[in-house]
mmCIF file of C-alpha atoms in Angstrom:
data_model
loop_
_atom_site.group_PDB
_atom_site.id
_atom_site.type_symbol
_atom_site.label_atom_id
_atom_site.label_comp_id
_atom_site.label_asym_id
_atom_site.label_seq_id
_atom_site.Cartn_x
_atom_site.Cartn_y
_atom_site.Cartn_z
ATOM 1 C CA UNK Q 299 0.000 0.000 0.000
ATOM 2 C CA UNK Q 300 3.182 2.408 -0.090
ATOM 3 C CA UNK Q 301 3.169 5.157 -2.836
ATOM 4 C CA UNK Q 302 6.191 5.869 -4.503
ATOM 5 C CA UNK Q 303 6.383 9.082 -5.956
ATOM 6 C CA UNK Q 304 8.681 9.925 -9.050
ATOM 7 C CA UNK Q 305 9.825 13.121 -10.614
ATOM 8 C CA UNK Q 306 12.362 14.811 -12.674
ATOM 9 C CA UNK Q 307 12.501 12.811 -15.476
ATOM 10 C CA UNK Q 308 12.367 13.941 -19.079
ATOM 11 C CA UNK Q 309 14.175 15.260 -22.371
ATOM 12 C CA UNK Q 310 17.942 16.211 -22.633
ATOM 13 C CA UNK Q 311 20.515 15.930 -24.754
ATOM 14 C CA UNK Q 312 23.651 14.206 -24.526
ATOM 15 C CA UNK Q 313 25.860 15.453 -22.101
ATOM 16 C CA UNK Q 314 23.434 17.358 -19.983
ATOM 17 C CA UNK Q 315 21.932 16.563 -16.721
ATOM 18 C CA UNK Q 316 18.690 15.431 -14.881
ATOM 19 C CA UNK Q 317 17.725 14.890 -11.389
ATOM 20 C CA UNK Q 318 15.043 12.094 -10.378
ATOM 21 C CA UNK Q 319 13.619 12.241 -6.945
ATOM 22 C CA UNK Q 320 10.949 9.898 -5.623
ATOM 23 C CA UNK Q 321 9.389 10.135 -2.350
ATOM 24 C CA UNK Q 322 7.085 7.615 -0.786
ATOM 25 C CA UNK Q 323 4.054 8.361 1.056
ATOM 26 C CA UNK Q 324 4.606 6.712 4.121
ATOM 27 C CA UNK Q 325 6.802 8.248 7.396
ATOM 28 C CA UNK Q 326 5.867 5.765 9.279
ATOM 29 C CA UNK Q 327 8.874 3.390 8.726
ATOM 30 C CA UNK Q 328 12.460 3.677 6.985
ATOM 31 C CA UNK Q 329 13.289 1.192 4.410
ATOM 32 C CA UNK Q 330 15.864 -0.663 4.189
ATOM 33 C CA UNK Q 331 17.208 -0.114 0.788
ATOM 34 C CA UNK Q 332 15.951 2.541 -1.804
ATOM 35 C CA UNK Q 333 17.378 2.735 -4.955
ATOM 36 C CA UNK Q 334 16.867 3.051 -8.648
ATOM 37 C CA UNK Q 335 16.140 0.986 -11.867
ATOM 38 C CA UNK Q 336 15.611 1.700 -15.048
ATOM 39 C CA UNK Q 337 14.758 -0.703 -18.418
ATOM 40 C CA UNK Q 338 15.465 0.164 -22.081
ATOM 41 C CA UNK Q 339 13.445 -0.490 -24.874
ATOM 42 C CA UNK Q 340 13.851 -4.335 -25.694
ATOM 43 C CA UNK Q 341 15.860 -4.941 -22.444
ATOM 44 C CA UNK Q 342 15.664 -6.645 -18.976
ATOM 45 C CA UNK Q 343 15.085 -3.886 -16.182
ATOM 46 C CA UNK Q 344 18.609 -3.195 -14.524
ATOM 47 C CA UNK Q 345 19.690 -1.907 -11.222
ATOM 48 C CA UNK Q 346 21.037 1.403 -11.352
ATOM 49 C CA UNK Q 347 21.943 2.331 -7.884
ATOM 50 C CA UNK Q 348 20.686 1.636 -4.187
ATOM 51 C CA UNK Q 349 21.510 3.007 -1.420
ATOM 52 C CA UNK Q 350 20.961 1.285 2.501
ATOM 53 C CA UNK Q 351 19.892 3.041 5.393
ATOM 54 C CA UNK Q 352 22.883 3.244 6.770
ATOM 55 C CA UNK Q 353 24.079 5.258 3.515
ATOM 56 C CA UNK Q 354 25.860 2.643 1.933
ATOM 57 C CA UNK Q 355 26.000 2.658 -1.481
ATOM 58 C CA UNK Q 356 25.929 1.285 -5.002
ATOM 59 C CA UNK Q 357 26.057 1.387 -8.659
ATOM 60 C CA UNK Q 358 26.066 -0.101 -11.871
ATOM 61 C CA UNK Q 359 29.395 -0.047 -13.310
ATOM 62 C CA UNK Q 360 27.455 1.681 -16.901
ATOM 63 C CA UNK Q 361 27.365 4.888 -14.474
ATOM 64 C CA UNK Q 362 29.640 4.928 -12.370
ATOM 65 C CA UNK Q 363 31.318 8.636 -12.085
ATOM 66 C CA UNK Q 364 28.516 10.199 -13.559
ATOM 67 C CA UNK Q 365 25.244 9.421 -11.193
ATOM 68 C CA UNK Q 366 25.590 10.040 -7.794
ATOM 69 C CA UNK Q 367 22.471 8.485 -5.299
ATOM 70 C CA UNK Q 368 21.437 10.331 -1.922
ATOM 71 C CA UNK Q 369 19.011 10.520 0.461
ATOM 72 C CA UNK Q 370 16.662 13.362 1.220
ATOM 73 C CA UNK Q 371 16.111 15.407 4.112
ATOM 74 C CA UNK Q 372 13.133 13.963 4.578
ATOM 75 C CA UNK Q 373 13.001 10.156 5.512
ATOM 76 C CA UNK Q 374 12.303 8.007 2.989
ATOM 77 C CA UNK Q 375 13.000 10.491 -0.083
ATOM 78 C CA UNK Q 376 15.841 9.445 -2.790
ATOM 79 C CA UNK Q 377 17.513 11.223 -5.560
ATOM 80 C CA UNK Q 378 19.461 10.483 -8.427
ATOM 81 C CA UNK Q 379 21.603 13.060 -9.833
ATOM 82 C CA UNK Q 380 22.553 12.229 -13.310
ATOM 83 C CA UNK Q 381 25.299 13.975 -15.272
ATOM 84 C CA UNK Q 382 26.934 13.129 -18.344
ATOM 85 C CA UNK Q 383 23.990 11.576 -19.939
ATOM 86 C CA UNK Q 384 24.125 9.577 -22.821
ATOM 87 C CA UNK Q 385 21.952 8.335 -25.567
ATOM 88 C CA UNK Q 386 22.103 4.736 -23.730
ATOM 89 C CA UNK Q 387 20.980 6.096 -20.803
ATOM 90 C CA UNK Q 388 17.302 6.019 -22.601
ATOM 91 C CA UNK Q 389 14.902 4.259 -20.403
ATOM 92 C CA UNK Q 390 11.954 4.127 -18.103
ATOM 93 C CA UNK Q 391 13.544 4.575 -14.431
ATOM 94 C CA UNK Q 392 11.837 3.258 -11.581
ATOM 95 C CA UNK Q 393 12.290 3.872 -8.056
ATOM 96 C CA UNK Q 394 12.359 1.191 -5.654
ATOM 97 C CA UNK Q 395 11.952 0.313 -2.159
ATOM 98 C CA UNK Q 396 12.559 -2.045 0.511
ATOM 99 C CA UNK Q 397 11.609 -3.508 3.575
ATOM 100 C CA UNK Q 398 11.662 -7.110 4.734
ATOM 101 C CA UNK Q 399 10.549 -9.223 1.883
ATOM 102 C CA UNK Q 400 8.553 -6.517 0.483
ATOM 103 C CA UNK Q 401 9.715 -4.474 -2.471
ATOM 104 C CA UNK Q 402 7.523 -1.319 -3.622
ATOM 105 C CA UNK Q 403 7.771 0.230 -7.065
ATOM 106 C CA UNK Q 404 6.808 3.575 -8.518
ATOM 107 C CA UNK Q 405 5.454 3.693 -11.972
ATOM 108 C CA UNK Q 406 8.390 5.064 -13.765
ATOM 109 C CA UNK Q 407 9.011 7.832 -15.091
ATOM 110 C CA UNK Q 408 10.628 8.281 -18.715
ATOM 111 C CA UNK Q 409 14.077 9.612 -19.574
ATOM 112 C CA UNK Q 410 14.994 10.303 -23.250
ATOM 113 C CA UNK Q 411 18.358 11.070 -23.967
ATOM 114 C CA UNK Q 412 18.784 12.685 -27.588
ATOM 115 C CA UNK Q 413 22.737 12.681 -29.439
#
């Protein structure tokens, strides 16, 4: 029953820069692990970065150096800073969240990167 909450997403070309954020709608509890995902056209959904409660973090090796994941002032808020972008950085991204056995998604939110 958690709501996860996307924005930022959108249009840019290569080598700009977009920030996602996604915020659930619960306070009530922190999860474990939130992170992002995203899936191309014609490919598997991929992790792109999580990070724990505890601020640990990590990333896919495809963006590495250029997205950076952090946590919000607000509990249970994520970000995904995103610089650099490339064409192959087209997908849906979805943010995702943890807590015991149960994973919550948001619906996605689309990010087009033009060369």
């Amino acid at each position: 029953q958690v709501q996860l909450r996307e924005s930022g997403g959108g249009s840019v070309q290569a080598g700009g820069s977009l920030r996602l954020s996604c915020a659930a709608s619960t306070y009530t509890f922190t999860f474990h692990v939130m992170g992002w995902y995203r899936q191309a056209p014609g490919k598997q959904r991929e992790l792109v970065a999580t990070i724990t409660s505890g601020g640990v973090t990590n990333y896919a090796d495809s963006v590495k150096g250029r997205f950076t994941i952090s946590r919000g002032n607000a509990k249970n808020t994520v970000y995904l800073q995103m610089n650099s972008l490339k064409s192959e950085d087209t997908a849906v991204y979805y943010c995702n969240a943890a807590i015991y056995s149960n994973n919550y998604w948001g619906q996605g939110t689309q990010v087009t990167v033009s060369s």
